[in-house]
Amino acid sequence: MTFVATKPDRGVVGCCALYVSDALWYSDTKCVSDLFFYVHPKSRNYRLSKKMVDAAKNAADVVDMPLILGVMVKKDATRKLKFFEKQMTPVGGHF
C-alpha cells in the first residue's frame, strides 16, 4: 500500500509505503508496517504529516491489523518521535 501526498503547486510532497509483515518474533500477530514515511522538507508541517498517519491508520484498520511506524534516522529523530507519539502509542524503541 502506498499513499502519496500532493499539492497543486508542488506536485508530490510526501509518500508513505506500507506492507503486511510476518509476525514479529515475540508475537503470532501479523501487522502493517512502514517501508518509509517521507515528507519533502519544504512541505513538512503537522497537518500534512497527520493526514498521512491517519491514512496509514485507516489502511491498518481496513485489514484489521496493528500498525507499526518507525523513525530510523538520526537527523531530527527527537522531533520526529515526538510527532509520532502524539499520533500513536509507543511500543518500544531502537538504539
PDB file of N, CA, C and O in Angstrom, residues 64-92:
ATOM      1  N   ASP A  64      -7.667  -4.954   9.539  1.00  0.00           N
ATOM      2  CA  ASP A  64      -7.794  -5.376  10.941  1.00  0.00           C
ATOM      3  C   ASP A  64      -6.480  -5.902  11.521  1.00  0.00           C
ATOM      4  O   ASP A  64      -6.414  -7.000  12.071  1.00  0.00           O
ATOM      5  N   MET A  65      -5.435  -5.091  11.358  1.00  0.00           N
ATOM      6  CA  MET A  65      -4.112  -5.438  11.889  1.00  0.00           C
ATOM      7  C   MET A  65      -3.522  -4.229  12.597  1.00  0.00           C
ATOM      8  O   MET A  65      -3.844  -3.094  12.249  1.00  0.00           O
ATOM      9  N   PRO A  66      -2.645  -4.464  13.569  1.00  0.00           N
ATOM     10  CA  PRO A  66      -1.969  -3.343  14.226  1.00  0.00           C
ATOM     11  C   PRO A  66      -1.037  -2.636  13.244  1.00  0.00           C
ATOM     12  O   PRO A  66      -0.544  -3.232  12.290  1.00  0.00           O
ATOM     13  N   LEU A  67      -0.802  -1.351  13.498  1.00  0.00           N
ATOM     14  CA  LEU A  67       0.088  -0.542  12.670  1.00  0.00           C
ATOM     15  C   LEU A  67       1.357  -0.225  13.436  1.00  0.00           C
ATOM     16  O   LEU A  67       1.309   0.171  14.605  1.00  0.00           O
ATOM     17  N   ILE A  68       2.497  -0.397  12.776  1.00  0.00           N
ATOM     18  CA  ILE A  68       3.779  -0.035  13.371  1.00  0.00           C
ATOM     19  C   ILE A  68       4.482   0.927  12.428  1.00  0.00           C
ATOM     20  O   ILE A  68       4.758   0.590  11.271  1.00  0.00           O
ATOM     21  N   LEU A  69       4.744   2.154  12.905  1.00  0.00           N
ATOM     22  CA  LEU A  69       5.513   3.142  12.165  1.00  0.00           C
ATOM     23  C   LEU A  69       6.783   3.433  12.957  1.00  0.00           C
ATOM     24  O   LEU A  69       6.749   3.453  14.185  1.00  0.00           O
ATOM     25  N   GLY A  70       7.877   3.654  12.276  1.00  0.00           N
ATOM     26  CA  GLY A  70       9.126   3.873  12.988  1.00  0.00           C
ATOM     27  C   GLY A  70       9.928   5.039  12.464  1.00  0.00           C
ATOM     28  O   GLY A  70       9.710   5.525  11.360  1.00  0.00           O
ATOM     29  N   VAL A  71      10.878   5.479  13.278  1.00  0.00           N
ATOM     30  CA  VAL A  71      11.835   6.516  12.907  1.00  0.00           C
ATOM     31  C   VAL A  71      13.207   5.851  12.936  1.00  0.00           C
ATOM     32  O   VAL A  71      13.669   5.436  13.994  1.00  0.00           O
ATOM     33  N   MET A  72      13.828   5.735  11.771  1.00  0.00           N
ATOM     34  CA  MET A  72      15.105   5.030  11.682  1.00  0.00           C
ATOM     35  C   MET A  72      16.209   5.926  11.114  1.00  0.00           C
ATOM     36  O   MET A  72      17.054   5.475  10.352  1.00  0.00           O
ATOM     37  N   VAL A  73      16.154   7.199  11.451  1.00  0.00           N
ATOM     38  CA  VAL A  73      17.194   8.147  11.032  1.00  0.00           C
ATOM     39  C   VAL A  73      17.628   8.971  12.241  1.00  0.00           C
ATOM     40  O   VAL A  73      16.849   9.167  13.174  1.00  0.00           O
ATOM     41  N   LYS A  74      18.854   9.440  12.235  1.00  0.00           N
ATOM     42  CA  LYS A  74      19.342  10.261  13.349  1.00  0.00           C
ATOM     43  C   LYS A  74      18.873  11.705  13.263  1.00  0.00           C
ATOM     44  O   LYS A  74      18.529  12.313  14.260  1.00  0.00           O
ATOM     45  N   LYS A  75      18.869  12.259  12.042  1.00  0.00           N
ATOM     46  CA  LYS A  75      18.561  13.672  11.876  1.00  0.00           C
ATOM     47  C   LYS A  75      17.135  13.963  12.342  1.00  0.00           C
ATOM     48  O   LYS A  75      16.177  13.357  11.871  1.00  0.00           O
ATOM     49  N   ASP A  76      16.995  14.862  13.274  1.00  0.00           N
ATOM     50  CA  ASP A  76      15.701  15.285  13.819  1.00  0.00           C
ATOM     51  C   ASP A  76      14.906  14.148  14.452  1.00  0.00           C
ATOM     52  O   ASP A  76      13.679  14.195  14.528  1.00  0.00           O
ATOM     53  N   ALA A  77      15.587  13.098  14.915  1.00  0.00           N
ATOM     54  CA  ALA A  77      14.897  11.936  15.462  1.00  0.00           C
ATOM     55  C   ALA A  77      14.002  12.301  16.646  1.00  0.00           C
ATOM     56  O   ALA A  77      12.859  11.830  16.731  1.00  0.00           O
ATOM     57  N   THR A  78      14.463  13.141  17.538  1.00  0.00           N
ATOM     58  CA  THR A  78      13.668  13.511  18.708  1.00  0.00           C
ATOM     59  C   THR A  78      12.376  14.196  18.295  1.00  0.00           C
ATOM     60  O   THR A  78      11.297  13.869  18.787  1.00  0.00           O
ATOM     61  N   ARG A  79      12.471  15.129  17.363  1.00  0.00           N
ATOM     62  CA  ARG A  79      11.288  15.846  16.877  1.00  0.00           C
ATOM     63  C   ARG A  79      10.323  14.886  16.190  1.00  0.00           C
ATOM     64  O   ARG A  79       9.118  14.933  16.418  1.00  0.00           O
ATOM     65  N   LYS A  80      10.846  13.983  15.372  1.00  0.00           N
ATOM     66  CA  LYS A  80      10.003  13.029  14.658  1.00  0.00           C
ATOM     67  C   LYS A  80       9.326  12.065  15.638  1.00  0.00           C
ATOM     68  O   LYS A  80       8.144  11.744  15.495  1.00  0.00           O
ATOM     69  N   LEU A  81      10.060  11.607  16.627  1.00  0.00           N
ATOM     70  CA  LEU A  81       9.478  10.714  17.632  1.00  0.00           C
ATOM     71  C   LEU A  81       8.361  11.412  18.400  1.00  0.00           C
ATOM     72  O   LEU A  81       7.316  10.806  18.669  1.00  0.00           O
ATOM     73  N   LYS A  82       8.563  12.660  18.755  1.00  0.00           N
ATOM     74  CA  LYS A  82       7.516  13.412  19.462  1.00  0.00           C
ATOM     75  C   LYS A  82       6.256  13.514  18.607  1.00  0.00           C
ATOM     76  O   LYS A  82       5.143  13.394  19.113  1.00  0.00           O
ATOM     77  N   PHE A  83       6.423  13.743  17.295  1.00  0.00           N
ATOM     78  CA  PHE A  83       5.274  13.807  16.404  1.00  0.00           C
ATOM     79  C   PHE A  83       4.513  12.477  16.427  1.00  0.00           C
ATOM     80  O   PHE A  83       3.298  12.446  16.608  1.00  0.00           O
ATOM     81  N   PHE A  84       5.223  11.371  16.242  1.00  0.00           N
ATOM     82  CA  PHE A  84       4.557  10.068  16.210  1.00  0.00           C
ATOM     83  C   PHE A  84       3.932   9.711  17.555  1.00  0.00           C
ATOM     84  O   PHE A  84       2.879   9.083  17.610  1.00  0.00           O
ATOM     85  N   GLU A  85       4.556  10.132  18.655  1.00  0.00           N
ATOM     86  CA  GLU A  85       3.986   9.861  19.983  1.00  0.00           C
ATOM     87  C   GLU A  85       2.660  10.580  20.184  1.00  0.00           C
ATOM     88  O   GLU A  85       1.815  10.119  20.945  1.00  0.00           O
ATOM     89  N   LYS A  86       2.442  11.694  19.488  1.00  0.00           N
ATOM     90  CA  LYS A  86       1.164  12.398  19.576  1.00  0.00           C
ATOM     91  C   LYS A  86       0.075  11.662  18.790  1.00  0.00           C
ATOM     92  O   LYS A  86      -1.103  11.825  19.060  1.00  0.00           O
ATOM     93  N   GLN A  87       0.486  10.861  17.808  1.00  0.00           N
ATOM     94  CA  GLN A  87      -0.468  10.174  16.942  1.00  0.00           C
ATOM     95  C   GLN A  87      -0.757   8.736  17.371  1.00  0.00           C
ATOM     96  O   GLN A  87      -1.824   8.209  17.082  1.00  0.00           O
ATOM     97  N   MET A  88       0.220   8.104  18.024  1.00  0.00           N
ATOM     98  CA  MET A  88       0.116   6.681  18.330  1.00  0.00           C
ATOM     99  C   MET A  88       0.757   6.397  19.695  1.00  0.00           C
ATOM    100  O   MET A  88       1.492   7.229  20.222  1.00  0.00           O
ATOM    101  N   THR A  89       0.513   5.217  20.217  1.00  0.00           N
ATOM    102  CA  THR A  89       1.124   4.790  21.477  1.00  0.00           C
ATOM    103  C   THR A  89       2.450   4.103  21.175  1.00  0.00           C
ATOM    104  O   THR A  89       2.486   3.160  20.382  1.00  0.00           O
ATOM    105  N   PRO A  90       3.559   4.565  21.771  1.00  0.00           N
ATOM    106  CA  PRO A  90       4.845   3.902  21.542  1.00  0.00           C
ATOM    107  C   PRO A  90       4.808   2.453  22.027  1.00  0.00           C
ATOM    108  O   PRO A  90       4.173   2.153  23.052  1.00  0.00           O
ATOM    109  N   VAL A  91       5.486   1.576  21.296  1.00  0.00           N
ATOM    110  CA  VAL A  91       5.528   0.157  21.693  1.00  0.00           C
ATOM    111  C   VAL A  91       6.955  -0.329  21.894  1.00  0.00           C
ATOM    112  O   VAL A  91       7.183  -1.513  22.078  1.00  0.00           O
ATOM    113  N   GLY A  92       7.915   0.561  21.867  1.00  0.00           N
ATOM    114  CA  GLY A  92       9.311   0.160  22.067  1.00  0.00           C
ATOM    115  C   GLY A  92      10.236   1.217  21.527  1.00  0.00           C
ATOM    116  O   GLY A  92       9.846   2.354  21.293  1.00  0.00           O
TER     117      GLY A  92
END
